[in-house]
Tab-separated table of C-alpha atoms in Angstrom:
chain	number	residue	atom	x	y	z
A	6	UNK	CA	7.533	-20.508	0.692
A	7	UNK	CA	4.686	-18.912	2.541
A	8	UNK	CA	4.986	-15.939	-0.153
A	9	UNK	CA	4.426	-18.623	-2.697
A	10	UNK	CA	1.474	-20.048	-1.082
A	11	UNK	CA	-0.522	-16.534	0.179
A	12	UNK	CA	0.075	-16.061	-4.118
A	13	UNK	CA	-1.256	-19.353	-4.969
A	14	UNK	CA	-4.132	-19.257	-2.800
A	15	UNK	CA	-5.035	-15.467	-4.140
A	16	UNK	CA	-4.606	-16.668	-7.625
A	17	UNK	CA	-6.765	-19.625	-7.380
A	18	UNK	CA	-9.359	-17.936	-5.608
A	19	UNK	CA	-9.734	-15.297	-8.346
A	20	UNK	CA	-9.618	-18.185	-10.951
A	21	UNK	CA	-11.932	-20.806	-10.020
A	22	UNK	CA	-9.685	-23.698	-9.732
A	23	UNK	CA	-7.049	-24.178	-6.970
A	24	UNK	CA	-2.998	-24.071	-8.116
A	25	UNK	CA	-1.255	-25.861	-8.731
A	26	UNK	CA	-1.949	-28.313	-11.889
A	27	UNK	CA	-1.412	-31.974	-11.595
A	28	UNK	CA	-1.871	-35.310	-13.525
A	29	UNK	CA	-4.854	-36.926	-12.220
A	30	UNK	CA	-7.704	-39.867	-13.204
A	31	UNK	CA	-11.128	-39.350	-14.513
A	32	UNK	CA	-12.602	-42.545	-15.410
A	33	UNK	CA	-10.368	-44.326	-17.544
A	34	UNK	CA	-8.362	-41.363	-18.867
A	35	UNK	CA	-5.381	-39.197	-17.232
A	36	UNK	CA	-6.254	-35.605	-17.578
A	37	UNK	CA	-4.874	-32.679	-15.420
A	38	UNK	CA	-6.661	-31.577	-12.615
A	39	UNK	CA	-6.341	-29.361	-10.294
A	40	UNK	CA	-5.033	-29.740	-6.280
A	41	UNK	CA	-9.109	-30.179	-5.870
A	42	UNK	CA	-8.836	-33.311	-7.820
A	43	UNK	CA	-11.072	-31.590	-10.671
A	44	UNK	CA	-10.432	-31.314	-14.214
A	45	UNK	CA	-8.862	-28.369	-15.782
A	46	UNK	CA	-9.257	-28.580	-19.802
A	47	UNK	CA	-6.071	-26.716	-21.636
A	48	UNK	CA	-8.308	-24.748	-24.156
A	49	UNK	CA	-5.555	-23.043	-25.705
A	50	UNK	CA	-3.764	-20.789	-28.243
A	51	UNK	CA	-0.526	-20.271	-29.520
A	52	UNK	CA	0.773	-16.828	-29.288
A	53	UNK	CA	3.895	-16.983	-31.473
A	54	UNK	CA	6.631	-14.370	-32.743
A	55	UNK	CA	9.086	-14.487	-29.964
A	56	UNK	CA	10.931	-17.383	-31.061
A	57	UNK	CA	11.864	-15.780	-34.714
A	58	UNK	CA	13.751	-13.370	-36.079
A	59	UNK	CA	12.509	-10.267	-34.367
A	60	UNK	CA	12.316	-12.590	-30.995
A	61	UNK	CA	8.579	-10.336	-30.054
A	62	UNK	CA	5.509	-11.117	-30.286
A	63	UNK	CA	3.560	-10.830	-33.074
A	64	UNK	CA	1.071	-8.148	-33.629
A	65	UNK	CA	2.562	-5.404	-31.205
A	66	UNK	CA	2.589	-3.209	-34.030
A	67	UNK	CA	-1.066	-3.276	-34.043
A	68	UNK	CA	-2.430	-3.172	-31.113
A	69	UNK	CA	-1.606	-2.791	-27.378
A	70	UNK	CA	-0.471	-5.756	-25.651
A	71	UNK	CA	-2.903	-6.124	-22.732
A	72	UNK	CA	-6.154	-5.355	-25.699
A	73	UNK	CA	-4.708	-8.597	-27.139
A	74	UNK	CA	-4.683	-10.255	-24.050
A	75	UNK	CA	-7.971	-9.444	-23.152
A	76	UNK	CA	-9.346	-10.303	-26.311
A	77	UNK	CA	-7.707	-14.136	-26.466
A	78	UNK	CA	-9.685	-14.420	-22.760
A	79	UNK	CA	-12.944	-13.074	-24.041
A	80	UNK	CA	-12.975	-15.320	-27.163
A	81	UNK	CA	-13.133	-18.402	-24.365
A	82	UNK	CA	-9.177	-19.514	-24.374
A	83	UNK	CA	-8.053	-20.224	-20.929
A	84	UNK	CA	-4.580	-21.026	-21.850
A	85	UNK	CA	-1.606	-19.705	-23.982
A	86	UNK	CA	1.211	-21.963	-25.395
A	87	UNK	CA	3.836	-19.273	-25.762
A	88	UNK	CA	7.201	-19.974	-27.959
A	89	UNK	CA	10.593	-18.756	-27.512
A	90	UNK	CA	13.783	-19.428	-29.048
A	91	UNK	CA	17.251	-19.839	-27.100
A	92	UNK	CA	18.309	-16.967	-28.876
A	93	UNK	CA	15.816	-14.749	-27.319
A	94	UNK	CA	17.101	-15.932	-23.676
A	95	UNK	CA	20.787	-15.527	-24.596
A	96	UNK	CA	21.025	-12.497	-27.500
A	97	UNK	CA	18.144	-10.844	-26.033
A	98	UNK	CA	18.335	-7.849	-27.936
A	99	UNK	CA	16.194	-4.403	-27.901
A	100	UNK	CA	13.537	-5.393	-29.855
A	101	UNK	CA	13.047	-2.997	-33.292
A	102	UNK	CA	10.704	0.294	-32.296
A	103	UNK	CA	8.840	-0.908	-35.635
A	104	UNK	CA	7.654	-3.947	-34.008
A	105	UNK	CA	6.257	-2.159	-30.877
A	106	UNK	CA	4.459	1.174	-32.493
A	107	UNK	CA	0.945	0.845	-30.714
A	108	UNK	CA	2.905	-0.196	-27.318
A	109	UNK	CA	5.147	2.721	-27.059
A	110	UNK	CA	6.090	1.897	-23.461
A	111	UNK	CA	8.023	-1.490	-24.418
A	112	UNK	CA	9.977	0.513	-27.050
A	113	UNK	CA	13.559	0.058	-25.828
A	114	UNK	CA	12.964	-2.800	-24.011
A	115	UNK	CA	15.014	-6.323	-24.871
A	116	UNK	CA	13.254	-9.072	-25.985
A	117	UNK	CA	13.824	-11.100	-22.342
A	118	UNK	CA	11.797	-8.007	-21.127
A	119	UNK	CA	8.501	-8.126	-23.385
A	120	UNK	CA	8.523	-11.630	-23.050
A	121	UNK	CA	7.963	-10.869	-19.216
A	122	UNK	CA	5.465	-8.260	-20.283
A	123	UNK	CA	3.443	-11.240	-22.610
A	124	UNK	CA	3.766	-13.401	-19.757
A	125	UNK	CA	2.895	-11.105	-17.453
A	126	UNK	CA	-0.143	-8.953	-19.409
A	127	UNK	CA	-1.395	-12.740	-20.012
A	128	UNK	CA	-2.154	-13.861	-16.799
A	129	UNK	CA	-3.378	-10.572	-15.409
A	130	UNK	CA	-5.854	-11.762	-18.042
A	131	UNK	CA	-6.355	-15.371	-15.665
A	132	UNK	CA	-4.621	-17.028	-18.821
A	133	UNK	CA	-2.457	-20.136	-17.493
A	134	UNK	CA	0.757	-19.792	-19.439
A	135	UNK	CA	2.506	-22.676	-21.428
A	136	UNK	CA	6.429	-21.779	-21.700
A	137	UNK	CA	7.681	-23.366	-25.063
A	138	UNK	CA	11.846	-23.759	-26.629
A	139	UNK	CA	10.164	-23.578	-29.965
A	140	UNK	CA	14.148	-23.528	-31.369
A	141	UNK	CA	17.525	-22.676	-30.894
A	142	UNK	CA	18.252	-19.934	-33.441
A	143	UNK	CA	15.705	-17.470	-33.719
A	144	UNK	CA	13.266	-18.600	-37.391
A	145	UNK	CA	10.371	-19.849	-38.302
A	146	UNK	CA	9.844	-22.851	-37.399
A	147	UNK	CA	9.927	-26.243	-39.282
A	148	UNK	CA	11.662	-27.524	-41.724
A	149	UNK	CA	13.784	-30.693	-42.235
A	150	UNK	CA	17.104	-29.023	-42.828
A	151	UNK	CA	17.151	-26.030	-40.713
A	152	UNK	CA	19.837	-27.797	-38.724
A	153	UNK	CA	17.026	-27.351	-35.776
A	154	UNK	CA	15.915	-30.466	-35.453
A	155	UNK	CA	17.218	-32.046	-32.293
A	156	UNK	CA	17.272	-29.730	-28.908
A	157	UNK	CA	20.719	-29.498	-29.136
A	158	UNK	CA	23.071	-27.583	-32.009
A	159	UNK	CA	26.768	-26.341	-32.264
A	160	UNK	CA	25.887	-23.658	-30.996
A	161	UNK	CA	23.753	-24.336	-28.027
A	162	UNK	CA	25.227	-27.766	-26.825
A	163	UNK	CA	22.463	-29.514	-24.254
A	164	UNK	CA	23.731	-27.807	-21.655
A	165	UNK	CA	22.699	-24.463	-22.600
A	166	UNK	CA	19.505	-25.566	-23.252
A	167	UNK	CA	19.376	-26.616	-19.684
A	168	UNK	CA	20.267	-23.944	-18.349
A	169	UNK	CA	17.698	-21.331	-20.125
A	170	UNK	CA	14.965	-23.790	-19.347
A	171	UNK	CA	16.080	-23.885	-15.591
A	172	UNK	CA	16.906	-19.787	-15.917
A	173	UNK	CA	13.038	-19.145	-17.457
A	174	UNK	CA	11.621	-21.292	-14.794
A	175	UNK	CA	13.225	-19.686	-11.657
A	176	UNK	CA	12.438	-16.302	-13.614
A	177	UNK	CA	8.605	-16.961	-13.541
A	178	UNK	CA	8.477	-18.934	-10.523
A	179	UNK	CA	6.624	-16.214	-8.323
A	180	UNK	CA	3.779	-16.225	-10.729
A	181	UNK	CA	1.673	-19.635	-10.433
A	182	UNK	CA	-0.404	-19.310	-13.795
A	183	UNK	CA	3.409	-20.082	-15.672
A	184	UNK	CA	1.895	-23.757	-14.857
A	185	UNK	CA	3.472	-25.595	-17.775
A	186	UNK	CA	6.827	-26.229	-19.357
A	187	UNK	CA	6.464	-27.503	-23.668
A	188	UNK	CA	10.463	-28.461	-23.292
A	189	UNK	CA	10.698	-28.524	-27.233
A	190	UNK	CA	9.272	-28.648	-30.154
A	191	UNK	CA	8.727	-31.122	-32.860
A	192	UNK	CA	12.382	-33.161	-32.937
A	193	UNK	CA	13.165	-34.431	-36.128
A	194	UNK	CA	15.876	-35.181	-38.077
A	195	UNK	CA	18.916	-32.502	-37.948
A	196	UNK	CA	22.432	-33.119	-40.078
A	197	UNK	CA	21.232	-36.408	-40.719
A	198	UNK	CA	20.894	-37.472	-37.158
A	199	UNK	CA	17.248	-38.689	-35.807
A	200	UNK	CA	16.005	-37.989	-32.147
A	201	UNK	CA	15.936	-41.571	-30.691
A	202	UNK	CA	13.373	-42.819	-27.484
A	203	UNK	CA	14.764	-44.716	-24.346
A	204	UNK	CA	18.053	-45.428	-26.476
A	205	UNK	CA	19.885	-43.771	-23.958
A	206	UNK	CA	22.355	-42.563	-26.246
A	207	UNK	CA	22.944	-38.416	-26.765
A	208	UNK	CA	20.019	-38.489	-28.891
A	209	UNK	CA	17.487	-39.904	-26.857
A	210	UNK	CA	15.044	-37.495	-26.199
A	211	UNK	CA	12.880	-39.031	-23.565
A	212	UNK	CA	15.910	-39.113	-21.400
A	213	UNK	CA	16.669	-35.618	-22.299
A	214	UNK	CA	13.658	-34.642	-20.983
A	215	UNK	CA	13.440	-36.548	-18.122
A	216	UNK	CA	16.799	-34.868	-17.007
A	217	UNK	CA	15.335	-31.203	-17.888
A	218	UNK	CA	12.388	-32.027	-16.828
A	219	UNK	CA	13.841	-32.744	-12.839
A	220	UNK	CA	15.363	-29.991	-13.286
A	221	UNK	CA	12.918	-27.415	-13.978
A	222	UNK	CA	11.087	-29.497	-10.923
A	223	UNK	CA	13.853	-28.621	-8.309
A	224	UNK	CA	13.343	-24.863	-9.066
A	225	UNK	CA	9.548	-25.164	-9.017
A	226	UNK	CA	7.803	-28.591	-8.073
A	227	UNK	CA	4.379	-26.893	-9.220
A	228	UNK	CA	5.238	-26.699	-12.889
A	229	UNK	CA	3.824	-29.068	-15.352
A	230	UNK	CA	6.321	-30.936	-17.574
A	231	UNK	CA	5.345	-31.332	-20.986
A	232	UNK	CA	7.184	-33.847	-23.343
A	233	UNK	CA	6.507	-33.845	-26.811
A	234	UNK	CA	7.046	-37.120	-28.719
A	235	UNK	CA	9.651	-37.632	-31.849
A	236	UNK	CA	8.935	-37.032	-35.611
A	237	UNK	CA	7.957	-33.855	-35.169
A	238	UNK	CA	5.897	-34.590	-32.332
A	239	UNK	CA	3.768	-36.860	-34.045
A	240	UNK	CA	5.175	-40.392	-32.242
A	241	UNK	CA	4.946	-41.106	-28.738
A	242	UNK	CA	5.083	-44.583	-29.227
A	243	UNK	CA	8.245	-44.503	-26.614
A	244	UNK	CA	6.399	-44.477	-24.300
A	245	UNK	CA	5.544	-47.791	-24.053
A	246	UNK	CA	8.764	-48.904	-22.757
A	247	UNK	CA	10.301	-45.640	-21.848
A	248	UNK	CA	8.238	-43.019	-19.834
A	249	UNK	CA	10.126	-40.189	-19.077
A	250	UNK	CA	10.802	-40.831	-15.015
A	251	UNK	CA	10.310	-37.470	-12.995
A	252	UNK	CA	10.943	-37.173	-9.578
A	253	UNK	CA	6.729	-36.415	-9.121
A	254	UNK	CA	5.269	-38.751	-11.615
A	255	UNK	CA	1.821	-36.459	-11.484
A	256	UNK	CA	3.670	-33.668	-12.603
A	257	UNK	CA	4.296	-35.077	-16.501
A	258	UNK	CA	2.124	-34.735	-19.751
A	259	UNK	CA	2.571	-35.862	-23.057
A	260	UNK	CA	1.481	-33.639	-26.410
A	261	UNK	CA	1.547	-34.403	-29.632
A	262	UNK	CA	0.904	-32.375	-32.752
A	263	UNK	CA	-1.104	-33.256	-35.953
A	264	UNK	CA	-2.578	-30.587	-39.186
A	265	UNK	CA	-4.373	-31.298	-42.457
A	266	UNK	CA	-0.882	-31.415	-44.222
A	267	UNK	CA	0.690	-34.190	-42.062
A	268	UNK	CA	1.795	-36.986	-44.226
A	269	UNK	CA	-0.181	-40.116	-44.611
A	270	UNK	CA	-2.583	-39.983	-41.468
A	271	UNK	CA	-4.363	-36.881	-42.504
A	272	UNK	CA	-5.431	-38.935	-46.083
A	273	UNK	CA	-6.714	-41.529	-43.846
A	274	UNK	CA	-11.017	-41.941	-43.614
A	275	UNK	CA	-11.820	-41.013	-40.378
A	276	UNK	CA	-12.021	-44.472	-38.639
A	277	UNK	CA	-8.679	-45.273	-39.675
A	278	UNK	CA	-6.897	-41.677	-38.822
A	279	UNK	CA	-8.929	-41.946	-35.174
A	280	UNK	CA	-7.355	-45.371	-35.002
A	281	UNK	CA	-3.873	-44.524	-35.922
A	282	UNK	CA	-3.980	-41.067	-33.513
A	283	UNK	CA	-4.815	-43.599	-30.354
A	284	UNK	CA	-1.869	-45.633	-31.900
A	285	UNK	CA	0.721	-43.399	-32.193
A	286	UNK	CA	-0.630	-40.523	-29.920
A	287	UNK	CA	-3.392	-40.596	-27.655
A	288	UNK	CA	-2.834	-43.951	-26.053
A	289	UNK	CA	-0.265	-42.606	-23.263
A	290	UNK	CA	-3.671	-40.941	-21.761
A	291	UNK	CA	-4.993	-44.534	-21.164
A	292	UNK	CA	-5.483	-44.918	-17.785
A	293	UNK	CA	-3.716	-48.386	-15.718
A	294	UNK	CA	-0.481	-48.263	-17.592
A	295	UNK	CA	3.013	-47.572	-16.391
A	296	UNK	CA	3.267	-45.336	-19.165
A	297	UNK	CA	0.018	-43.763	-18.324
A	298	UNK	CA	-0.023	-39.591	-18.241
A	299	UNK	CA	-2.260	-36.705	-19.894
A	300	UNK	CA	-2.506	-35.917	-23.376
A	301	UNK	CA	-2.333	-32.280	-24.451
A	302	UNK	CA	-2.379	-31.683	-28.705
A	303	UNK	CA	0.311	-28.790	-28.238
A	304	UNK	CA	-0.362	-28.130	-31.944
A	305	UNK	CA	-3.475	-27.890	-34.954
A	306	UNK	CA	-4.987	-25.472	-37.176
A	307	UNK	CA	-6.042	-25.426	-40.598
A	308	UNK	CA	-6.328	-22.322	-43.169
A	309	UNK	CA	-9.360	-19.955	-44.144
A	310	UNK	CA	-12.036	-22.739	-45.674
A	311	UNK	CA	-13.308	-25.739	-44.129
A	312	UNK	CA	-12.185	-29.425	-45.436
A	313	UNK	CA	-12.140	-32.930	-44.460
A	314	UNK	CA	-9.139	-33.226	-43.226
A	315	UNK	CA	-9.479	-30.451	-40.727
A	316	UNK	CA	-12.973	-32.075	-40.200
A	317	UNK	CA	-10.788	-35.418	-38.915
A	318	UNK	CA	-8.803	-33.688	-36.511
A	319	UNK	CA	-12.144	-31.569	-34.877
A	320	UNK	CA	-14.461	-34.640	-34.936
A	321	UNK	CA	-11.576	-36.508	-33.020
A	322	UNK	CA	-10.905	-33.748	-30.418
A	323	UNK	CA	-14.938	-33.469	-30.024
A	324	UNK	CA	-15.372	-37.440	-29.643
A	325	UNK	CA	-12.081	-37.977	-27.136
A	326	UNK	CA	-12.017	-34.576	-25.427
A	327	UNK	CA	-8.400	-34.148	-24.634
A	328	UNK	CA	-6.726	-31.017	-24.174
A	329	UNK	CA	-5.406	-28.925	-26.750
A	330	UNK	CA	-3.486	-25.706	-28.122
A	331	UNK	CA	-4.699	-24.468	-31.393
A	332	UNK	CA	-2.001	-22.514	-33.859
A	333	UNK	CA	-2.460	-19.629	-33.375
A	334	UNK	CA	-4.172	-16.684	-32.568
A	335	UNK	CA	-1.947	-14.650	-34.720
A	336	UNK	CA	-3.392	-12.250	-37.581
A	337	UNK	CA	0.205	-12.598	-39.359
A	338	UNK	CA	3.199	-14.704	-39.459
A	339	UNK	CA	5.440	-11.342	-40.656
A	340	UNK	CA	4.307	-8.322	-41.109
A	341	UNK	CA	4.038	-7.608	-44.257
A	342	UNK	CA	2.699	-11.772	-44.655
A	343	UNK	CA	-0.358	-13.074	-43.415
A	344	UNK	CA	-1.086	-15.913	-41.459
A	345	UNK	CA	-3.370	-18.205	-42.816
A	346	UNK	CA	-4.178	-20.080	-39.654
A	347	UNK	CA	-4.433	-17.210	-37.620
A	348	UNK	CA	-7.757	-16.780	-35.323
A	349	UNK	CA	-7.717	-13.116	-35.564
A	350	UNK	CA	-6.871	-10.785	-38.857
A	351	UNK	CA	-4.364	-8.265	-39.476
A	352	UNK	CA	-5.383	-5.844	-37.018
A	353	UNK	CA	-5.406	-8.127	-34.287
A	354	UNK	CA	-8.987	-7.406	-33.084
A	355	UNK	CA	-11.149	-8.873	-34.884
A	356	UNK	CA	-11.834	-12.997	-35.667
A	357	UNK	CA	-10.894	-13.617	-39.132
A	358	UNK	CA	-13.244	-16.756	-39.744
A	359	UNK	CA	-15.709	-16.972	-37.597
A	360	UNK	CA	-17.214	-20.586	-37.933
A	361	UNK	CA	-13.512	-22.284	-36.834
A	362	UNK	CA	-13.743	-20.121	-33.932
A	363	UNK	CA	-17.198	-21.635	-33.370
A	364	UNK	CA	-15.878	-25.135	-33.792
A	365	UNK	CA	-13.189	-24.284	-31.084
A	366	UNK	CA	-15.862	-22.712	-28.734
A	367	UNK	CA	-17.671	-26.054	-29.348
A	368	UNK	CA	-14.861	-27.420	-27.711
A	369	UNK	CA	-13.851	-26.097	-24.952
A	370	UNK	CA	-15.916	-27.294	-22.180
A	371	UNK	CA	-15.322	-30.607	-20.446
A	372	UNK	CA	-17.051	-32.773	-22.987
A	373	UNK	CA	-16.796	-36.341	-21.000
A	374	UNK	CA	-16.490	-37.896	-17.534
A	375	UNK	CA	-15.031	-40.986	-19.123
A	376	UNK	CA	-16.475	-43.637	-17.415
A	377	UNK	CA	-16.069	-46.830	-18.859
């Protein structure tokens, strides 16, 4: 224990904002703060790859791991939402020397091992760290019948899932800047079965969660726990009559995800899609309620030109300023395939289109105090 605190008192000193993270008030909004009681804004990126097929990171082939690091902290992030499959925990094999060719000291290393090195060449960076079960079987991630849907599949029963979220947390529990745990993402329908809320049936995810969730807190009682909502993370309606119950209520934040191509709200005018994100979204960040807790949009992005429906979603995150992980900083989904949301090209140095990088910058900062 003192170990843990002489680290946590380094680390904050170094950083500007004192370990750990917690839910807190500002005005009438829950946002996370930190044990100062003052707000720390998730700006963040997703830094996918290591939840599909390959189980690495993308873009290891380009460029040296700790370059890339560097360069997510010097274009302003100050967070990285970082996705892993079960498979990676529990196949963990040696990642393919193909994959690794400008970072020829990770070549025969597993894929449990680089993920350390991410996680580790991240917050040498002063990145805060967002752990994320993107899926069970290592693939790109989502459709509506990939069998994926729920956090549980034949082959990894609820337990197992458990365990590897228990297993990652004890793993990265000497390093304080692994301050967040995204327990998975975007349920939805899988072999015609839906993810349920405060059913308390196998499906019911908010209980799942809430069971995980005091899990992952008995290991470390530092680490945020981040529950997405249902329908792909798009409904946290729940909530209202079933908030997932953690042993340390200031330890829990909810995250939802929205993009230009989700159905119906993104053809909404902009009045009406604000209206309906507060509805089925942003309320739980309301301040007063039993169901009251930070917001964080775990997921956005749009493609390579600018349009109104990507307009929506940046206009709302600039009026409400909640917290938020773009997708991604990735100059390819494969490969040999680009990425057409990615921050950064090909060659992982340089920023691919530089007026949504703007817009991001634009948002970064604390933009409210929210007083009434």
């Amino acid at each position: 224990m003192i170990q843990i605190l002489v680290i946590l008192f380094t680390v904050s000193s170094a950083l500007g904002f004192q370990l750990p993270l917690n839910a807190g008030q500002k005005g009438d909004r829950m946002v996370i703060v930190d044990s100062n009681y003052e707000r720390v804004k998730l700006a963040c990126v997703n830094w996918y790859g290591a939840h599909m097929e390959d189980m690495v990171v993308n873009g290891l082939d380009r460029q040296n791991i700790d370059f890339i690091s560097a360069k997510i902290a010097e274009l302003g992030f100050n967070c990285i939402r970082l996705p892993f499959a079960l498979d990676t925990f529990y196949k963990n094999p040696v990642v393919k020397s193909e994959r690794l060719t400008a970072n020829p000291e990770l070549v025969g290393k597993t894929a449990m091992e680089i993920y350390d090195a991410t996680v580790k060449s991240l917050t040498d960076q002063g990145l805060i760290v967002i752990l994320n079960n993107h899926i069970s079987t290592a693939m790109w991630c989502c459709s509506m019948d990939d069998g994926e849907g729920l956090w549980y599949t034949d082959e990894y029963p609820t337990e197992m899932w458990e365990d590897c979220l228990v297993q990652l947390t004890a793993r990265y529990l000497d390093n304080p800047l692994v301050a967040g745990f995204d327990l998975r993402n975007e349920v939805r329908p899988s072999h015609g079965v839906l993810a349920e809320w405060g059913t308390g049936d196998e499906n019911d995810f908010a209980l799942a969660q809430e069971k995980v969730g005091n899990m992952i807190l008995e290991v470390d009682p530092d680490m945020l726990i981040i529950a997405e909502g249902i329908l792909s993370a798009g409904n946290l309606i729940g909530a209202l009559v079933k908030k997932p119950e953690l042993t340390n209520p200031d330890k829990l934040v909810y995250s939802g995800h929205i993009y230009p191509f989700s159905p119906i709200i993104s053809d909404l005018p902009y009045d009406l899609f604000k209206l309906t994100m507060h509805t089925m979204q942003t309320f739980v960040a309301d301040a007063g309620f039993n169901y009251s807790a930070p917001y964080w949009m775990g997921e956005f992005g749009t493609g390579g030109t600018n349009n109104e429906k990507w307009d929506h979603i940046f206009q709302f995150l600039k009026e409400t300023d909640h917290d938020w992980a773009y997708w991604s900083i990735d100059g390819y989904k494969y490969p040999d395939q680009p990425e057409g949301y990615g921050i950064l090209n090909a060659n992982y140095s340089d920023v691919k289109d530089p007026w949504k990088m703007e817009e991001l910058s634009s948002i970064m900062p604390i933009l409210s105090n929210h007083e009434p």
